[in-house]
PDB file of C-alpha atoms in Angstrom:
ATOM      1  CA  MET A   1     -52.457 -68.447 -36.579  1.00  0.00           C
ATOM      2  CA  ARG A   2     -51.475 -64.889 -37.486  1.00  0.00           C
ATOM      3  CA  ILE A   3     -52.920 -61.653 -36.218  1.00  0.00           C
ATOM      4  CA  SER A   4     -53.230 -59.458 -39.282  1.00  0.00           C
ATOM      5  CA  THR A   5     -53.000 -55.677 -38.900  1.00  0.00           C
ATOM      6  CA  THR A   6     -54.284 -54.908 -42.372  1.00  0.00           C
ATOM      7  CA  ALA A   7     -57.186 -52.465 -42.338  1.00  0.00           C
ATOM      8  CA  ALA A   8     -58.878 -50.216 -44.863  1.00  0.00           C
ATOM      9  CA  ALA A   9     -61.292 -47.309 -44.944  1.00  0.00           C
ATOM     10  CA  VAL A  10     -64.460 -48.448 -46.708  1.00  0.00           C
ATOM     11  CA  THR A  11     -67.483 -46.170 -47.287  1.00  0.00           C
ATOM     12  CA  GLY A  12     -66.645 -43.962 -44.345  1.00  0.00           C
ATOM     13  CA  ALA A  13     -65.828 -46.776 -41.906  1.00  0.00           C
ATOM     14  CA  VAL A  14     -62.786 -48.828 -41.077  1.00  0.00           C
ATOM     15  CA  ALA A  15     -63.044 -52.546 -41.795  1.00  0.00           C
ATOM     16  CA  LEU A  16     -60.468 -54.806 -40.202  1.00  0.00           C
ATOM     17  CA  SER A  17     -59.851 -57.263 -43.042  1.00  0.00           C
ATOM     18  CA  ALA A  18     -58.638 -60.156 -40.927  1.00  0.00           C
ATOM     19  CA  LEU A  19     -57.852 -60.984 -37.357  1.00  0.00           C
ATOM     20  CA  ALA A  20     -57.300 -64.698 -37.625  1.00  0.00           C
ATOM     21  CA  VAL A  21     -58.238 -66.121 -34.267  1.00  0.00           C
ATOM     22  CA  PRO A  22     -59.823 -69.590 -34.520  1.00  0.00           C
ATOM     23  CA  ALA A  23     -63.257 -69.389 -36.110  1.00  0.00           C
ATOM     24  CA  ALA A  24     -65.049 -70.685 -33.034  1.00  0.00           C
ATOM     25  CA  GLN A  25     -63.670 -67.881 -30.870  1.00  0.00           C
ATOM     26  CA  ALA A  26     -64.976 -64.377 -30.518  1.00  0.00           C
ATOM     27  CA  LEU A  27     -62.741 -61.323 -30.923  1.00  0.00           C
ATOM     28  CA  ASP A  28     -62.680 -60.988 -27.163  1.00  0.00           C
ATOM     29  CA  SER A  29     -60.721 -64.191 -26.642  1.00  0.00           C
ATOM     30  CA  ARG A  30     -57.716 -65.776 -25.004  1.00  0.00           C
ATOM     31  CA  GLN A  31     -55.903 -69.070 -25.390  1.00  0.00           C
ATOM     32  CA  GLY A  32     -52.830 -70.222 -23.502  1.00  0.00           C
ATOM     33  CA  ASP A  33     -50.851 -68.057 -21.085  1.00  0.00           C
ATOM     34  CA  THR A  34     -50.617 -64.912 -23.214  1.00  0.00           C
ATOM     35  CA  LYS A  35     -51.476 -61.760 -21.263  1.00  0.00           C
ATOM     36  CA  ILE A  36     -51.734 -58.056 -22.002  1.00  0.00           C
ATOM     37  CA  THR A  37     -50.260 -56.026 -19.140  1.00  0.00           C
ATOM     38  CA  LYS A  38     -50.406 -52.481 -20.516  1.00  0.00           C
ATOM     39  CA  VAL A  39     -51.675 -50.493 -23.489  1.00  0.00           C
ATOM     40  CA  VAL A  40     -50.535 -46.888 -24.018  1.00  0.00           C
ATOM     41  CA  VAL A  41     -52.100 -44.760 -26.741  1.00  0.00           C
ATOM     42  CA  ASN A  42     -50.146 -41.762 -28.036  1.00  0.00           C
ATOM     43  CA  GLY A  43     -47.970 -41.596 -24.936  1.00  0.00           C
ATOM     44  CA  GLY A  44     -51.056 -41.228 -22.746  1.00  0.00           C
ATOM     45  CA  LYS A  45     -52.290 -38.102 -24.542  1.00  0.00           C
ATOM     46  CA  ASP A  46     -55.591 -37.511 -26.346  1.00  0.00           C
ATOM     47  CA  LEU A  47     -55.681 -38.129 -30.083  1.00  0.00           C
ATOM     48  CA  VAL A  48     -56.036 -34.645 -31.565  1.00  0.00           C
ATOM     49  CA  ILE A  49     -56.837 -34.526 -35.281  1.00  0.00           C
ATOM     50  CA  GLY A  50     -56.986 -31.473 -37.508  1.00  0.00           C
ATOM     51  CA  THR A  51     -57.738 -31.272 -41.217  1.00  0.00           C
ATOM     52  CA  SER A  52     -54.961 -33.509 -42.542  1.00  0.00           C
ATOM     53  CA  SER A  53     -53.888 -37.096 -41.938  1.00  0.00           C
ATOM     54  CA  LYS A  54     -51.977 -37.758 -38.743  1.00  0.00           C
ATOM     55  CA  THR A  55     -50.296 -40.813 -37.255  1.00  0.00           C
ATOM     56  CA  PHE A  56     -50.095 -41.996 -33.654  1.00  0.00           C
ATOM     57  CA  VAL A  57     -48.358 -44.872 -31.873  1.00  0.00           C
ATOM     58  CA  ILE A  58     -50.036 -47.451 -29.646  1.00  0.00           C
ATOM     59  CA  THR A  59     -47.821 -49.709 -27.535  1.00  0.00           C
ATOM     60  CA  VAL A  60     -49.181 -53.068 -26.412  1.00  0.00           C
ATOM     61  CA  THR A  61     -47.129 -54.792 -23.716  1.00  0.00           C
ATOM     62  CA  GLY A  62     -47.666 -58.342 -22.534  1.00  0.00           C
ATOM     63  CA  THR A  63     -46.193 -61.636 -21.412  1.00  0.00           C
ATOM     64  CA  ASP A  64     -46.101 -65.259 -22.448  1.00  0.00           C
ATOM     65  CA  PRO A  65     -43.707 -68.013 -21.291  1.00  0.00           C
ATOM     66  CA  LYS A  66     -42.596 -68.425 -24.914  1.00  0.00           C
ATOM     67  CA  GLY A  67     -42.349 -64.697 -25.602  1.00  0.00           C
ATOM     68  CA  ILE A  68     -44.425 -62.306 -27.735  1.00  0.00           C
ATOM     69  CA  LYS A  69     -44.311 -62.624 -31.515  1.00  0.00           C
ATOM     70  CA  GLU A  70     -46.866 -60.168 -32.825  1.00  0.00           C
ATOM     71  CA  GLY A  71     -49.393 -57.532 -31.768  1.00  0.00           C
ATOM     72  CA  ILE A  72     -52.335 -55.562 -33.019  1.00  0.00           C
ATOM     73  CA  ALA A  73     -54.032 -52.347 -31.940  1.00  0.00           C
ATOM     74  CA  LEU A  74     -56.968 -50.411 -33.320  1.00  0.00           C
ATOM     75  CA  VAL A  75     -59.003 -47.422 -32.145  1.00  0.00           C
ATOM     76  CA  TRP A  76     -62.696 -47.649 -32.978  1.00  0.00           C
ATOM     77  CA  HIS A  77     -66.004 -45.936 -32.278  1.00  0.00           C
ATOM     78  CA  GLY A  78     -69.422 -47.492 -31.925  1.00  0.00           C
ATOM     79  CA  LYS A  79     -71.583 -49.611 -29.654  1.00  0.00           C
ATOM     80  CA  LYS A  80     -70.316 -52.992 -30.794  1.00  0.00           C
ATOM     81  CA  TYR A  81     -67.153 -54.060 -32.573  1.00  0.00           C
ATOM     82  CA  ASP A  82     -67.898 -55.501 -35.990  1.00  0.00           C
ATOM     83  CA  PRO A  83     -64.901 -55.876 -38.340  1.00  0.00           C
ATOM     84  CA  ASP A  84     -67.161 -55.298 -41.350  1.00  0.00           C
ATOM     85  CA  HIS A  85     -69.084 -52.324 -39.972  1.00  0.00           C
ATOM     86  CA  ILE A  86     -66.876 -50.281 -37.663  1.00  0.00           C
ATOM     87  CA  ASP A  87     -68.039 -46.753 -36.953  1.00  0.00           C
ATOM     88  CA  GLY A  88     -64.488 -45.498 -36.845  1.00  0.00           C
ATOM     89  CA  LEU A  89     -61.437 -44.316 -38.730  1.00  0.00           C
ATOM     90  CA  ILE A  90     -58.063 -45.209 -37.288  1.00  0.00           C
ATOM     91  CA  ALA A  91     -56.348 -48.012 -39.162  1.00  0.00           C
ATOM     92  CA  PRO A  92     -52.858 -49.551 -38.931  1.00  0.00           C
ATOM     93  CA  PRO A  93     -50.978 -48.603 -42.110  1.00  0.00           C
ATOM     94  CA  ASP A  94     -48.071 -50.998 -41.573  1.00  0.00           C
ATOM     95  CA  GLU A  95     -46.827 -53.983 -39.577  1.00  0.00           C
ATOM     96  CA  PRO A  96     -46.070 -53.494 -35.858  1.00  0.00           C
ATOM     97  CA  THR A  97     -42.627 -53.992 -34.361  1.00  0.00           C
ATOM     98  CA  CYS A  98     -42.307 -56.132 -31.248  1.00  0.00           C
ATOM     99  CA  VAL A  99     -39.303 -56.082 -28.899  1.00  0.00           C
ATOM    100  CA  THR A 100     -39.100 -57.759 -25.479  1.00  0.00           C
ATOM    101  CA  GLY A 101     -42.831 -58.132 -25.037  1.00  0.00           C
ATOM    102  CA  THR A 102     -43.797 -54.665 -26.274  1.00  0.00           C
ATOM    103  CA  CYS A 103     -45.341 -54.162 -29.699  1.00  0.00           C
ATOM    104  CA  LYS A 104     -45.495 -50.699 -31.260  1.00  0.00           C
ATOM    105  CA  VAL A 105     -48.333 -50.172 -33.711  1.00  0.00           C
ATOM    106  CA  ARG A 106     -48.456 -47.039 -35.830  1.00  0.00           C
ATOM    107  CA  VAL A 107     -52.031 -45.982 -36.578  1.00  0.00           C
ATOM    108  CA  GLU A 108     -53.258 -43.348 -38.982  1.00  0.00           C
ATOM    109  CA  ALA A 109     -56.306 -41.100 -38.901  1.00  0.00           C
ATOM    110  CA  ASP A 110     -58.119 -41.407 -42.224  1.00  0.00           C
ATOM    111  CA  LEU A 111     -60.037 -38.178 -42.788  1.00  0.00           C
ATOM    112  CA  ARG A 112     -62.309 -39.840 -45.325  1.00  0.00           C
ATOM    113  CA  ALA A 113     -63.933 -41.720 -42.467  1.00  0.00           C
ATOM    114  CA  LEU A 114     -64.075 -38.952 -39.840  1.00  0.00           C
ATOM    115  CA  ARG A 115     -67.356 -37.376 -38.816  1.00  0.00           C
ATOM    116  CA  ASN A 116     -67.663 -34.465 -36.407  1.00  0.00           C
ATOM    117  CA  SER A 117     -70.335 -36.318 -34.431  1.00  0.00           C
ATOM    118  CA  THR A 118     -67.915 -39.107 -33.475  1.00  0.00           C
ATOM    119  CA  ALA A 119     -65.464 -36.862 -31.616  1.00  0.00           C
ATOM    120  CA  GLY A 120     -65.214 -37.923 -27.984  1.00  0.00           C
ATOM    121  CA  THR A 121     -64.579 -41.287 -26.332  1.00  0.00           C
ATOM    122  CA  TRP A 122     -63.324 -44.159 -28.490  1.00  0.00           C
ATOM    123  CA  LYS A 123     -62.438 -47.753 -27.634  1.00  0.00           C
ATOM    124  CA  VAL A 124     -59.069 -49.455 -28.028  1.00  0.00           C
ATOM    125  CA  LEU A 125     -58.782 -52.988 -29.400  1.00  0.00           C
ATOM    126  CA  ALA A 126     -55.532 -54.763 -28.486  1.00  0.00           C
ATOM    127  CA  GLY A 127     -54.129 -58.216 -29.095  1.00  0.00           C
ATOM    128  CA  LEU A 128     -50.934 -60.253 -28.787  1.00  0.00           C
ATOM    129  CA  LEU A 129     -49.749 -63.521 -30.337  1.00  0.00           C
ATOM    130  CA  ALA A 130     -47.231 -65.773 -28.589  1.00  0.00           C
ATOM    131  CA  LYS A 131     -44.051 -67.114 -30.174  1.00  0.00           C
ATOM    132  CA  GLY A 132     -43.766 -70.751 -31.158  1.00  0.00           C
ATOM    133  CA  SER A 133     -47.504 -71.343 -31.256  1.00  0.00           C
ATOM    134  CA  ALA A 134     -50.204 -71.256 -33.865  1.00  0.00           C
ATOM    135  CA  GLU A 135     -52.912 -70.672 -31.274  1.00  0.00           C
ATOM    136  CA  ASP A 136     -51.760 -68.965 -28.046  1.00  0.00           C
ATOM    137  CA  HIS A 137     -53.023 -65.401 -28.045  1.00  0.00           C
ATOM    138  CA  VAL A 138     -55.091 -62.780 -26.285  1.00  0.00           C
ATOM    139  CA  VAL A 139     -57.438 -60.289 -27.966  1.00  0.00           C
ATOM    140  CA  THR A 140     -59.794 -57.803 -26.342  1.00  0.00           C
ATOM    141  CA  ASP A 141     -61.871 -55.343 -28.328  1.00  0.00           C
ATOM    142  CA  LYS A 142     -62.369 -52.880 -25.438  1.00  0.00           C
ATOM    143  CA  TYR A 143     -59.138 -52.958 -23.440  1.00  0.00           C
ATOM    144  CA  LYS A 144     -59.439 -49.237 -22.605  1.00  0.00           C
ATOM    145  CA  THR A 145     -60.818 -45.966 -23.955  1.00  0.00           C
ATOM    146  CA  VAL A 146     -59.167 -42.871 -25.393  1.00  0.00           C
ATOM    147  CA  LYS A 147     -60.346 -39.373 -26.285  1.00  0.00           C
ATOM    148  CA  VAL A 148     -60.346 -38.516 -29.995  1.00  0.00           C
ATOM    149  CA  LYS A 149     -60.706 -34.742 -30.363  1.00  0.00           C
ATOM    150  CA  ARG A 150     -61.014 -32.073 -33.029  1.00  0.00           C
ATOM    151  CA  ALA A 151     -57.980 -29.790 -33.162  1.00  0.00           C
ATOM    152  CA  ALA A 152     -58.447 -26.099 -32.353  1.00  0.00           C
ATOM    153  CA  LYS A 153     -56.662 -22.860 -33.211  1.00  0.00           C
ATOM    154  CA  LEU A 154     -56.575 -19.598 -31.264  1.00  0.00           C
ATOM    155  CA  THR A 155     -55.294 -16.127 -32.158  1.00  0.00           C
ATOM    156  CA  VAL A 156     -54.784 -12.867 -30.266  1.00  0.00           C
ATOM    157  CA  ASN A 157     -54.169  -9.256 -31.253  1.00  0.00           C
ATOM    158  CA  ALA A 158     -53.927  -6.333 -28.816  1.00  0.00           C
ATOM    159  CA  SER A 159     -54.249  -2.819 -30.260  1.00  0.00           C
ATOM    160  CA  PRO A 160     -53.395  -0.008 -30.604  1.00  0.00           C
ATOM    161  CA  GLU A 161     -49.640  -0.447 -30.297  1.00  0.00           C
ATOM    162  CA  PRO A 162     -47.905   1.409 -28.787  1.00  0.00           C
ATOM    163  CA  VAL A 163     -50.449   2.656 -26.262  1.00  0.00           C
ATOM    164  CA  ARG A 164     -50.340   5.296 -23.545  1.00  0.00           C
ATOM    165  CA  LYS A 165     -50.650   4.193 -19.942  1.00  0.00           C
ATOM    166  CA  GLY A 166     -54.257   4.297 -18.740  1.00  0.00           C
ATOM    167  CA  LYS A 167     -55.702   4.197 -22.245  1.00  0.00           C
ATOM    168  CA  VAL A 168     -57.980   1.421 -23.514  1.00  0.00           C
ATOM    169  CA  LEU A 169     -56.542  -1.612 -25.262  1.00  0.00           C
ATOM    170  CA  THR A 170     -58.746  -3.803 -27.435  1.00  0.00           C
ATOM    171  CA  VAL A 171     -57.760  -7.453 -27.357  1.00  0.00           C
ATOM    172  CA  ALA A 172     -59.265  -9.387 -30.261  1.00  0.00           C
ATOM    173  CA  GLY A 173     -58.852 -12.968 -31.394  1.00  0.00           C
ATOM    174  CA  ALA A 174     -60.590 -15.997 -32.841  1.00  0.00           C
ATOM    175  CA  LEU A 175     -61.251 -19.559 -31.703  1.00  0.00           C
ATOM    176  CA  THR A 176     -61.661 -22.078 -34.505  1.00  0.00           C
ATOM    177  CA  ARG A 177     -61.740 -25.859 -34.628  1.00  0.00           C
ATOM    178  CA  ALA A 178     -61.330 -28.492 -37.292  1.00  0.00           C
ATOM    179  CA  ASN A 179     -64.401 -29.529 -39.248  1.00  0.00           C
ATOM    180  CA  TRP A 180     -63.507 -33.102 -40.221  1.00  0.00           C
ATOM    181  CA  GLU A 181     -66.192 -33.231 -42.889  1.00  0.00           C
ATOM    182  CA  THR A 182     -65.170 -30.089 -44.805  1.00  0.00           C
ATOM    183  CA  ARG A 183     -61.467 -30.354 -43.853  1.00  0.00           C
ATOM    184  CA  ARG A 184     -61.438 -26.701 -42.863  1.00  0.00           C
ATOM    185  CA  TYR A 185     -61.342 -24.763 -39.600  1.00  0.00           C
ATOM    186  CA  ALA A 186     -64.511 -22.942 -38.569  1.00  0.00           C
ATOM    187  CA  GLY A 187     -65.488 -20.653 -35.691  1.00  0.00           C
ATOM    188  CA  TYR A 188     -66.234 -22.362 -32.364  1.00  0.00           C
ATOM    189  CA  THR A 189     -69.144 -20.429 -30.881  1.00  0.00           C
ATOM    190  CA  GLY A 190     -70.202 -19.791 -27.314  1.00  0.00           C
ATOM    191  CA  GLN A 191     -66.975 -20.963 -25.679  1.00  0.00           C
ATOM    192  CA  SER A 192     -65.329 -19.512 -22.578  1.00  0.00           C
ATOM    193  CA  VAL A 193     -61.769 -18.369 -23.260  1.00  0.00           C
ATOM    194  CA  LYS A 194     -59.390 -16.850 -20.718  1.00  0.00           C
ATOM    195  CA  LEU A 195     -57.519 -13.639 -21.474  1.00  0.00           C
ATOM    196  CA  GLN A 196     -54.155 -13.748 -19.718  1.00  0.00           C
ATOM    197  CA  PHE A 197     -51.370 -11.192 -19.249  1.00  0.00           C
ATOM    198  CA  LYS A 198     -47.692 -11.536 -18.372  1.00  0.00           C
ATOM    199  CA  LYS A 199     -45.883  -8.417 -17.201  1.00  0.00           C
ATOM    200  CA  LYS A 200     -42.558  -7.748 -18.912  1.00  0.00           C
ATOM    201  CA  GLY A 201     -39.843  -9.585 -16.983  1.00  0.00           C
ATOM    202  CA  ALA A 202     -42.318 -11.910 -15.233  1.00  0.00           C
ATOM    203  CA  SER A 203     -42.208 -15.684 -15.638  1.00  0.00           C
ATOM    204  CA  ALA A 204     -45.917 -16.520 -15.510  1.00  0.00           C
ATOM    205  CA  TYR A 205     -49.231 -15.373 -16.928  1.00  0.00           C
ATOM    206  CA  THR A 206     -52.218 -14.354 -14.814  1.00  0.00           C
ATOM    207  CA  THR A 207     -55.854 -14.442 -15.904  1.00  0.00           C
ATOM    208  CA  VAL A 208     -57.361 -11.011 -16.526  1.00  0.00           C
ATOM    209  CA  LYS A 209     -60.903 -12.023 -17.495  1.00  0.00           C
ATOM    210  CA  THR A 210     -62.972 -14.620 -19.338  1.00  0.00           C
ATOM    211  CA  VAL A 211     -64.344 -13.863 -22.807  1.00  0.00           C
ATOM    212  CA  THR A 212     -67.040 -15.789 -24.712  1.00  0.00           C
ATOM    213  CA  SER A 213     -66.581 -16.478 -28.426  1.00  0.00           C
ATOM    214  CA  ASP A 214     -69.312 -15.070 -30.653  1.00  0.00           C
ATOM    215  CA  ALA A 215     -71.307 -16.721 -33.453  1.00  0.00           C
ATOM    216  CA  ARG A 216     -68.225 -16.771 -35.693  1.00  0.00           C
ATOM    217  CA  GLY A 217     -65.790 -17.775 -32.962  1.00  0.00           C
ATOM    218  CA  LYS A 218     -64.499 -14.208 -32.633  1.00  0.00           C
ATOM    219  CA  LEU A 219     -63.160 -12.849 -29.334  1.00  0.00           C
ATOM    220  CA  ARG A 220     -63.122  -9.193 -28.334  1.00  0.00           C
ATOM    221  CA  THR A 221     -62.693  -7.350 -25.054  1.00  0.00           C
ATOM    222  CA  THR A 222     -61.081  -4.226 -23.653  1.00  0.00           C
ATOM    223  CA  VAL A 223     -58.611  -3.573 -20.827  1.00  0.00           C
ATOM    224  CA  LYS A 224     -56.753  -0.546 -19.518  1.00  0.00           C
ATOM    225  CA  ALA A 225     -53.085  -0.372 -20.449  1.00  0.00           C
ATOM    226  CA  SER A 226     -50.918  -0.381 -17.333  1.00  0.00           C
ATOM    227  CA  THR A 227     -47.461  -1.710 -18.151  1.00  0.00           C
ATOM    228  CA  ASP A 228     -45.412  -3.408 -20.851  1.00  0.00           C
ATOM    229  CA  GLY A 229     -46.231  -7.073 -21.225  1.00  0.00           C
ATOM    230  CA  THR A 230     -47.787  -9.816 -23.299  1.00  0.00           C
ATOM    231  CA  PHE A 231     -51.408 -10.874 -23.778  1.00  0.00           C
ATOM    232  CA  ARG A 232     -52.623 -14.314 -24.802  1.00  0.00           C
ATOM    233  CA  TYR A 233     -55.882 -16.261 -24.985  1.00  0.00           C
ATOM    234  CA  VAL A 234     -56.262 -19.742 -23.446  1.00  0.00           C
ATOM    235  CA  PHE A 235     -59.013 -22.239 -24.266  1.00  0.00           C
ATOM    236  CA  GLY A 236     -59.338 -25.176 -21.871  1.00  0.00           C
ATOM    237  CA  GLY A 237     -60.958 -27.546 -24.373  1.00  0.00           C
ATOM    238  CA  THR A 238     -64.105 -29.669 -24.204  1.00  0.00           C
ATOM    239  CA  SER A 239     -64.918 -33.375 -24.371  1.00  0.00           C
ATOM    240  CA  THR A 240     -64.752 -33.202 -28.181  1.00  0.00           C
ATOM    241  CA  THR A 241     -62.290 -30.372 -28.868  1.00  0.00           C
ATOM    242  CA  ALA A 242     -58.664 -30.028 -27.781  1.00  0.00           C
ATOM    243  CA  ALA A 243     -57.339 -27.291 -25.522  1.00  0.00           C
ATOM    244  CA  VAL A 244     -55.275 -24.592 -27.216  1.00  0.00           C
ATOM    245  CA  THR A 245     -53.257 -21.509 -26.257  1.00  0.00           C
ATOM    246  CA  SER A 246     -52.585 -18.623 -28.614  1.00  0.00           C
ATOM    247  CA  ALA A 247     -49.184 -17.160 -29.255  1.00  0.00           C
ATOM    248  CA  GLY A 248     -48.458 -14.080 -27.160  1.00  0.00           C
ATOM    249  CA  ASP A 249     -48.877 -10.504 -28.377  1.00  0.00           C
ATOM    250  CA  ALA A 250     -46.543  -8.038 -26.696  1.00  0.00           C
ATOM    251  CA  VAL A 251     -47.691  -4.470 -26.018  1.00  0.00           C
ATOM    252  CA  ASP A 252     -45.563  -1.358 -25.525  1.00  0.00           C
ATOM    253  CA  VAL A 253     -47.093   0.936 -22.895  1.00  0.00           C
ATOM    254  CA  ARG A 254     -45.698   4.490 -22.847  1.00  0.00           C
TER     255      ARG A 254
END
């Protein structure tokens, strides 16, 4: 028996071409003493995808008295795992490497199969094959879950510069997020974004106020200039969109 990691994007879905457990067994199956002890996706971080292909690593760790020969991992979305009709997009582009019971699988986000509506919680399929056996294995189609999120961008611009002390500063910006279907970034409307300020010479930012993005994702507010320092915007993210912090914009107060 061989666990194949070949997968392909077909008509907007990922189809796992073969996972050769015995025909009488379901995908969620185990034979022998093979066990999965840990699965880590992307170092424990969310999978954040923008408008171009991106790869991530899944590590599948396990044990078997004879040792681990091979592993598989796949991230999928949907109610039920069906190798021919997976509502998902992340497919292994190459063979995994296995060392001392840990298999590293590199997976790739295929933008042809991404839909904005599927951002959120995905399931992780994981499997291991023992050495010296044609049958001993463990496969589970829902070992754990992981967040798959749309990437976001955030800008800031404080003006005028320089500015006299006590005068009004306008702090503008824009919050955009990846549209997987158009492969472009578009304004993220109605989102709460924190305006933060760090005084020159200080080590940390403090929150000045919260601003809501408009219908085009634009941000705009005013503050009184008090001292030299740097402004930035901070978006905390949502269940479908990643958190993001803008670069800082320094202001010269005279």
